Tab-separated table of C-alpha atoms and ligand atoms in Angstrom:
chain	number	residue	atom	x	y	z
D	18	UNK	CA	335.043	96.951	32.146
D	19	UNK	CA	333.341	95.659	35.031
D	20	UNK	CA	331.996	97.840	38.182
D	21	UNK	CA	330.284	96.977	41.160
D	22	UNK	CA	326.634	97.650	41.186
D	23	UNK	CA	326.300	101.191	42.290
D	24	UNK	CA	324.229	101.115	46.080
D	25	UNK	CA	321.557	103.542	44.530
D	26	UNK	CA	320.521	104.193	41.130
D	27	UNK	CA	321.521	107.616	40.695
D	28	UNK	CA	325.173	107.249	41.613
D	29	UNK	CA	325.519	105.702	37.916
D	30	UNK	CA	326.042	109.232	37.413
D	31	UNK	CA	328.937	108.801	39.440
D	32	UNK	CA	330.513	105.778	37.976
D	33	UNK	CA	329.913	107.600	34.185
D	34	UNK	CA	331.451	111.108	34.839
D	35	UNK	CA	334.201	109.243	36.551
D	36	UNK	CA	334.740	107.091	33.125
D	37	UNK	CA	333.941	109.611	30.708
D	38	UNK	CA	334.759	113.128	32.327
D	39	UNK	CA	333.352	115.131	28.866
D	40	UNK	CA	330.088	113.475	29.964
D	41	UNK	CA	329.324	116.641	32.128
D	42	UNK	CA	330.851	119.294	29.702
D	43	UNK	CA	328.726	117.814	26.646
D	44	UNK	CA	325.615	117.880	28.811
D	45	UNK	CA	325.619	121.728	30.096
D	46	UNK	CA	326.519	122.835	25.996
D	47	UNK	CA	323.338	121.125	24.991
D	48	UNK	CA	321.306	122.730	27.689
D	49	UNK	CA	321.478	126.612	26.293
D	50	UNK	CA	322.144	128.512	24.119
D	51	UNK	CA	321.330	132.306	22.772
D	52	UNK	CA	317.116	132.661	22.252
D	53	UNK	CA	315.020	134.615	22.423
D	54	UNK	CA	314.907	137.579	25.002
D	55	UNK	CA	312.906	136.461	28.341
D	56	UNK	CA	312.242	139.343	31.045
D	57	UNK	CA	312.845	139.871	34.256
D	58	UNK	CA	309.923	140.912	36.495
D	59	UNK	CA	310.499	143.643	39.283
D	60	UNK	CA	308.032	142.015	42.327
D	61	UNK	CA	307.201	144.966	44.130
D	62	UNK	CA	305.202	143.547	46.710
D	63	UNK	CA	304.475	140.089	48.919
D	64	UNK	CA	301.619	139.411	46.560
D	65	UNK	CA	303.383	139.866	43.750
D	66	UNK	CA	306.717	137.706	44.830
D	67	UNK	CA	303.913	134.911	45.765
D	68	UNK	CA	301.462	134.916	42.909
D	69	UNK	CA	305.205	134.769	40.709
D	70	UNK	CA	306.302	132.425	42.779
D	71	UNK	CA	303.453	129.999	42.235
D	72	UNK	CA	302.809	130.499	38.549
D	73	UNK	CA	306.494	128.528	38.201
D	74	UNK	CA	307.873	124.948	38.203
D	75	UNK	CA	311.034	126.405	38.867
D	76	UNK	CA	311.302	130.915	39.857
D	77	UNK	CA	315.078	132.200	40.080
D	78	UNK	CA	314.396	135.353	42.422
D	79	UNK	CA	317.337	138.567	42.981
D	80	UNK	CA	316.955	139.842	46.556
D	81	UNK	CA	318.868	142.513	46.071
D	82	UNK	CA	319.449	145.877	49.257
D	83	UNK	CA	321.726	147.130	46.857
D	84	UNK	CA	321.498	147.459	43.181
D	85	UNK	CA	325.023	148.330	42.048
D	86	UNK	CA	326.156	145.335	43.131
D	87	UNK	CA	328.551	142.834	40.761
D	88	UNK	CA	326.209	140.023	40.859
D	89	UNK	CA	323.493	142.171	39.595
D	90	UNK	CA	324.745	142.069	36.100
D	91	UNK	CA	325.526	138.452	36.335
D	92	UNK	CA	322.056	137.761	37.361
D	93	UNK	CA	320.576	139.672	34.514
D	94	UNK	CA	322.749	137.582	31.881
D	95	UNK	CA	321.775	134.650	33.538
D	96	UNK	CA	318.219	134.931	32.080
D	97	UNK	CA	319.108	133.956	28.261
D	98	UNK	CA	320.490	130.425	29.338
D	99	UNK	CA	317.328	128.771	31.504
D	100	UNK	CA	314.403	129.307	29.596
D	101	UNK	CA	312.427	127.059	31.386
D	102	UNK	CA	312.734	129.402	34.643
D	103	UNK	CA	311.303	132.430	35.279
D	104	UNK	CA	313.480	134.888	36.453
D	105	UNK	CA	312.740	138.169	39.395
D	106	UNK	CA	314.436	140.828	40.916
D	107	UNK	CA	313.341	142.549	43.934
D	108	UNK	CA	314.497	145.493	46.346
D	109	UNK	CA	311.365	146.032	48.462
D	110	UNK	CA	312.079	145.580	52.041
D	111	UNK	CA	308.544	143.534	52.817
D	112	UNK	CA	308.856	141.732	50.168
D	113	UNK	CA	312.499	140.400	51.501
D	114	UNK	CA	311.706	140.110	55.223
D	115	UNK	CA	308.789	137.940	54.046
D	116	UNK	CA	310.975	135.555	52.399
D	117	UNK	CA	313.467	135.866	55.507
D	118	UNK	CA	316.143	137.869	53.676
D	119	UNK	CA	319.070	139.545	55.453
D	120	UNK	CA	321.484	140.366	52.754
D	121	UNK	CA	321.768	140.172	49.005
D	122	UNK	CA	320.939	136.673	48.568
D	123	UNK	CA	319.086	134.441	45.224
D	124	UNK	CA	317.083	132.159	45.873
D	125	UNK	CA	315.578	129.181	43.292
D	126	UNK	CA	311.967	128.534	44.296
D	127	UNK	CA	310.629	125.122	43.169
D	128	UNK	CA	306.946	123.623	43.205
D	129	UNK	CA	307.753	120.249	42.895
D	130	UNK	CA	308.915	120.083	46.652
D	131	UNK	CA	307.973	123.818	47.727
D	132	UNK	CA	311.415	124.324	48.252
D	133	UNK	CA	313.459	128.096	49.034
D	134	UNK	CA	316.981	127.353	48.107
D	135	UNK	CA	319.018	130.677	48.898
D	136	UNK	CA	322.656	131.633	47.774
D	137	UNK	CA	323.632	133.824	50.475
D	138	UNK	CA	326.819	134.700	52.239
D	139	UNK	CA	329.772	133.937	50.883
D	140	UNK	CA	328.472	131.984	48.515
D	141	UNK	CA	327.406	134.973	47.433
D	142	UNK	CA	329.808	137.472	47.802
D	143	UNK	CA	331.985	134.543	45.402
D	144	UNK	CA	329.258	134.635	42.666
D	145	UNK	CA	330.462	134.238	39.013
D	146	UNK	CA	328.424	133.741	36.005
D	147	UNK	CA	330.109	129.734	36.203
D	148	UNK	CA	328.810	129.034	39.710
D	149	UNK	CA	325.094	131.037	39.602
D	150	UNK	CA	325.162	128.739	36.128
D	151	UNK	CA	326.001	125.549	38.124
D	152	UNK	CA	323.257	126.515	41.320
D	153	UNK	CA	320.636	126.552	38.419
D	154	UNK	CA	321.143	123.480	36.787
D	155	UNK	CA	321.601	121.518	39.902
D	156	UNK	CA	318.708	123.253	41.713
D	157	UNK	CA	315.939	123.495	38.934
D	158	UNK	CA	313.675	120.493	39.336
D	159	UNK	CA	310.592	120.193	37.181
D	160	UNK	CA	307.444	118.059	37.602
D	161	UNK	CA	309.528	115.964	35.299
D	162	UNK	CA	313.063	116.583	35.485
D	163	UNK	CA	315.494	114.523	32.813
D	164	UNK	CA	317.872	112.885	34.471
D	165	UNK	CA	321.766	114.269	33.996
D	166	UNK	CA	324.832	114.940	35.268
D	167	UNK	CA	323.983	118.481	37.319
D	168	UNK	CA	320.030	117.428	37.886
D	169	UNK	CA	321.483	114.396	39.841
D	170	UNK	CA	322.739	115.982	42.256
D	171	UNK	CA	319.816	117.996	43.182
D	172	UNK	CA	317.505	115.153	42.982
D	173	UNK	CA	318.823	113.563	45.413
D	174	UNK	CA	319.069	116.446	47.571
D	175	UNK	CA	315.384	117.060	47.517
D	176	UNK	CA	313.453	115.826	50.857
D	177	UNK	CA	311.139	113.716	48.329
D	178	UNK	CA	312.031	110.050	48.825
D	179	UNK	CA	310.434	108.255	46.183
D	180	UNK	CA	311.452	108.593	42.687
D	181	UNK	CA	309.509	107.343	39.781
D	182	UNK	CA	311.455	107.517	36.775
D	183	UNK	CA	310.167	106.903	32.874
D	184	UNK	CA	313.179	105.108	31.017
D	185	UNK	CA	312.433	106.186	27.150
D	186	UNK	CA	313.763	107.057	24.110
D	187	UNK	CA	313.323	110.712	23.576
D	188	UNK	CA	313.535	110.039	19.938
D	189	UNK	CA	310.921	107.786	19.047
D	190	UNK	CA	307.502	108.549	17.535
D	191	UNK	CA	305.606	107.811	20.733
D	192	UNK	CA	307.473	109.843	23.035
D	193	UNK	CA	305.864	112.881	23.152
D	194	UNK	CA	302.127	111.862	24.110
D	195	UNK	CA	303.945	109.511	27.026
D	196	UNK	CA	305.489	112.685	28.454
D	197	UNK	CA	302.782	113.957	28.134
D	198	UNK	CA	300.853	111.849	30.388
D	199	UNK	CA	303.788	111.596	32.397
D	200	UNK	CA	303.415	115.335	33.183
D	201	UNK	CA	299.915	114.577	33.983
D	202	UNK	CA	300.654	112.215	36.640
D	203	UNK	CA	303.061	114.124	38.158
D	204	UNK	CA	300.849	116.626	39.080
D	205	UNK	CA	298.926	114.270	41.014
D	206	UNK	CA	301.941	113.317	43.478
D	207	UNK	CA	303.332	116.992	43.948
D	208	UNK	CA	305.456	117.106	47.416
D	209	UNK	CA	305.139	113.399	47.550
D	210	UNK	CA	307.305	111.810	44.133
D	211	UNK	CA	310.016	113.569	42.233
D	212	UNK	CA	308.748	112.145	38.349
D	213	UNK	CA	312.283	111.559	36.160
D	214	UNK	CA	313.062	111.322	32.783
D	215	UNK	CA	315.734	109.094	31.809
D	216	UNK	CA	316.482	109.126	27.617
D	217	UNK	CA	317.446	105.824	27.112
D	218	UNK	CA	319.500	106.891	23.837
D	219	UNK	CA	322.487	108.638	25.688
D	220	UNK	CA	325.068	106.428	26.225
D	221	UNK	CA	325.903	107.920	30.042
D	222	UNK	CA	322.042	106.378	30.638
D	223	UNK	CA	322.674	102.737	30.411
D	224	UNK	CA	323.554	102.059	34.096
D	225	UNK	CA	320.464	103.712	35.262
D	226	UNK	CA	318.871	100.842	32.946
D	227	UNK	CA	320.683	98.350	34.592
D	228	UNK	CA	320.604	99.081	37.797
D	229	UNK	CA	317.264	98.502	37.048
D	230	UNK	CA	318.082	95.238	35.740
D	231	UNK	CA	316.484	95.843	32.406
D	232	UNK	CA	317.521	95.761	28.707
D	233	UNK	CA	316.633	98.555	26.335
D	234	UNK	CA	314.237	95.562	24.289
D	235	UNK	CA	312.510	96.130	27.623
D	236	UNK	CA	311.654	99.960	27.357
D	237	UNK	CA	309.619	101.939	27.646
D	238	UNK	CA	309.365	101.154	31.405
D	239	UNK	CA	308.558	102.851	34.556
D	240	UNK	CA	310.939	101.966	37.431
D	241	UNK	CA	310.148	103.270	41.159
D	242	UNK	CA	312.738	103.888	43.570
D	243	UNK	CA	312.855	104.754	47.614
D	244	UNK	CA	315.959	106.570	49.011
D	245	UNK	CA	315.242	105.846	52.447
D	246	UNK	CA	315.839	101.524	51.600
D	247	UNK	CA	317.241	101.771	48.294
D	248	UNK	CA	314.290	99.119	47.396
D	249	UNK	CA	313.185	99.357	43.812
D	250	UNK	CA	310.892	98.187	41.578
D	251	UNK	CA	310.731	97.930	37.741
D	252	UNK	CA	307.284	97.891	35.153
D	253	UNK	CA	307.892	97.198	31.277
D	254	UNK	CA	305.170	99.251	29.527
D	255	UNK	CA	303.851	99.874	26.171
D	256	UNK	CA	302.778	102.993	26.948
D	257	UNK	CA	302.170	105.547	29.620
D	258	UNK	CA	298.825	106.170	31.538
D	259	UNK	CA	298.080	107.929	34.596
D	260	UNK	CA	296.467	104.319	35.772
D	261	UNK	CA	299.474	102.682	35.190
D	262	UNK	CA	301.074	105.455	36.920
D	263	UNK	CA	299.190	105.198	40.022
D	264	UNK	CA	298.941	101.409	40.459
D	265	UNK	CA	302.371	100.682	40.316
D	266	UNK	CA	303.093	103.148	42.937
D	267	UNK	CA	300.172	102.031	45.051
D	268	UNK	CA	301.593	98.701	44.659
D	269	UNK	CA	305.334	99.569	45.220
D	270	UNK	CA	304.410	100.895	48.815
D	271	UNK	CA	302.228	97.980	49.565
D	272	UNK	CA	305.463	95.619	48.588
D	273	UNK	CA	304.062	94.007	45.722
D	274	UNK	CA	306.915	93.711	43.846
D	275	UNK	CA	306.447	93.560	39.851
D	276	UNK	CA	310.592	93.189	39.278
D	277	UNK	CA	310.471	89.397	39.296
D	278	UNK	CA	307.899	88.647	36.678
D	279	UNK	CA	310.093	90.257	33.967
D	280	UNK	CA	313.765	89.365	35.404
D	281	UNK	CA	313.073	85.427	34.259
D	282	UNK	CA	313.549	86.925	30.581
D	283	UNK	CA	317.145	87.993	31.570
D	284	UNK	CA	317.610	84.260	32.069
D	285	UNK	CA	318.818	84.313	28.020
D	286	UNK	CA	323.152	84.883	27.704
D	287	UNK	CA	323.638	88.724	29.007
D	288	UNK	CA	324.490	90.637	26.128
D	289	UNK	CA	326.621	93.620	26.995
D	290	UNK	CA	325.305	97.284	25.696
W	321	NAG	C1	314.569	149.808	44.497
W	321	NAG	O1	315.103	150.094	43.222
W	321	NAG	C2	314.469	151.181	42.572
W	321	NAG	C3	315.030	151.286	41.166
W	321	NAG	O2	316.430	151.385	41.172
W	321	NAG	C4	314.676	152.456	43.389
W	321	NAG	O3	314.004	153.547	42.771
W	321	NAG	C5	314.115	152.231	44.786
W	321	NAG	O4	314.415	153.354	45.618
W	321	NAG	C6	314.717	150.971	45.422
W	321	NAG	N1	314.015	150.690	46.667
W	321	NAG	C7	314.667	150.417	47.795
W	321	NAG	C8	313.806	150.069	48.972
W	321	NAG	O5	315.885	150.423	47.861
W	322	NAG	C1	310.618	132.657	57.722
W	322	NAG	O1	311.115	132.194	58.965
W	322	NAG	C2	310.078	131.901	59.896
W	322	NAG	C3	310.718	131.574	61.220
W	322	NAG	O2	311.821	130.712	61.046
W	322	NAG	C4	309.231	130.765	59.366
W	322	NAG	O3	308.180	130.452	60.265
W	322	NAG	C5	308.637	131.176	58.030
W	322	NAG	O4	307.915	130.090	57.456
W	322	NAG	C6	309.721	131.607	57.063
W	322	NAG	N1	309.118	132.152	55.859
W	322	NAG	C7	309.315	131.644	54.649
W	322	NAG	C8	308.587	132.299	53.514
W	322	NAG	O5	310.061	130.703	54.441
């Protein structure tokens, strides 16, 4: 089957859920699951919702006036499917005006663009366990976030124009100390680069590899990518270092492009994955 090359990288996504609609549903069963119990912390004052607030990549927060409310419960069962988010409640009326509260509202608090993303309204008043599940996943950005179906969309929602994605399989030996390093470069461009991974074992992956115009012989390889222009740029590596990291996105925004030194190699008969 042949499709147009997608404007932007991440409306692959698009194109694959559109092909393959039990892309999506096979995605969200892998990403919980019953663990082990996590708490909810009761933020009883402004210092307490901030110091919270900036101990996580990604804070779920209840604003609740009222207590008895349906979503309450909802919220609370909430808590066993995201373990990587940490989850608060709070009634105290500073501690809401502070974060410009007027009625029961959640909000998802991220570090990786300091963002306040509130469920309010009717969006509220409509909350089910399915859509407070679906504002999570889409919403929960990491310093590295992998790259799927729900974490898509809010990617690309994010005010952070640059992406710099690591295209790798999650299963080989290696992986771990790249992501690790990864993690560690992220850090260094808070507010200014969302860092992606993209496993370059799930089928659903291979247009974001190439739109990238690589081949998987090519990965491991950092690619860099700018919303505003939709210009891209694409760095085979052996392995990950915070060096690398930073020179090929000092070099992406100076437009030295690295893309055509590897492309020649594509020169070879196209092989479809
Ligand atoms: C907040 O909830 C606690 C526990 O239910 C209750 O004792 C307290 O009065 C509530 N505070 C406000 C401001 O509603
Ligand atoms: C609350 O709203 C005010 C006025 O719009 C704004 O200056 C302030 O930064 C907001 N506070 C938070 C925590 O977002």
């Amino acid at each position: 089957m042949d499709i147009a090359q997608p404007r932007s990288w991440f409306l692959s996504f698009l194109l694959v859920c559109v092909l393959a609609p039990e892309v999506t549903a096979e995605a969200e069963a892998t990403s919980d699951g019953p663990t082990a119990a996590q708490d909810i912390t009761w933020l009883t004052d402004v210092p307490a919702a901030m110091a919270f607030i900036a101990a996580a990549e990604v804070a779920l927060i209840g604003f609740f006036q009222d207590l008895e409310i349906p979503a309450v419960p909802i919220f609370h069962d909430m808590v066993h499917n995201f373990q990587d988010v940490s989850f608060g409640i709070s009634n105290n009326s500073e501690v809401l005006a502070h974060y410009n509260i007027t009625g029961n509202t959640i909000s998802l608090f991220r570090l990786v663009d300091n963002e306040q993303l509130n469920l309010e309204g009717e969006d509220f008043e409509n909350i089910d366990a399915s859509k407070l599940s679906r504002f999570i996943e889409v919403n929960s950005l990491h310093m590295v976030t992998e790259y799927g179906p729900a974490t898509a969309i809010g990617l690309f929602s994010s005010n952070i124009k640059i992406h710099l994605l690591l295209l790798m399989n999650k299963a080989s030996p290696e992986y771990e100390e790249n992501v690790h390093r990864f993690q560690q470069a992220a850090k260094l461009f808070q507010g200014k680069v969302l860092f992606i991974l993209v496993d370059s074992e799930k089928k659903e992956n291979e247009r974001v590899i190439s739109y990238f115009k690589l081949k998987k012989s090519q990965l491991p390889a950092l690619t860099i990518y700018r919303t505003l222009d939709d210009e891209w740029d694409a760095l085979p590596i052996t392995e990950v270092s915070i060096e690398h990291v930073q020179n090929f996105y000092d070099g992406f925004l100076e437009g030295k492009l690295l893309r055509e030194n590897h492309e020649s190699e594509e020169k070879t008969p196209k092989v479809e994955l």
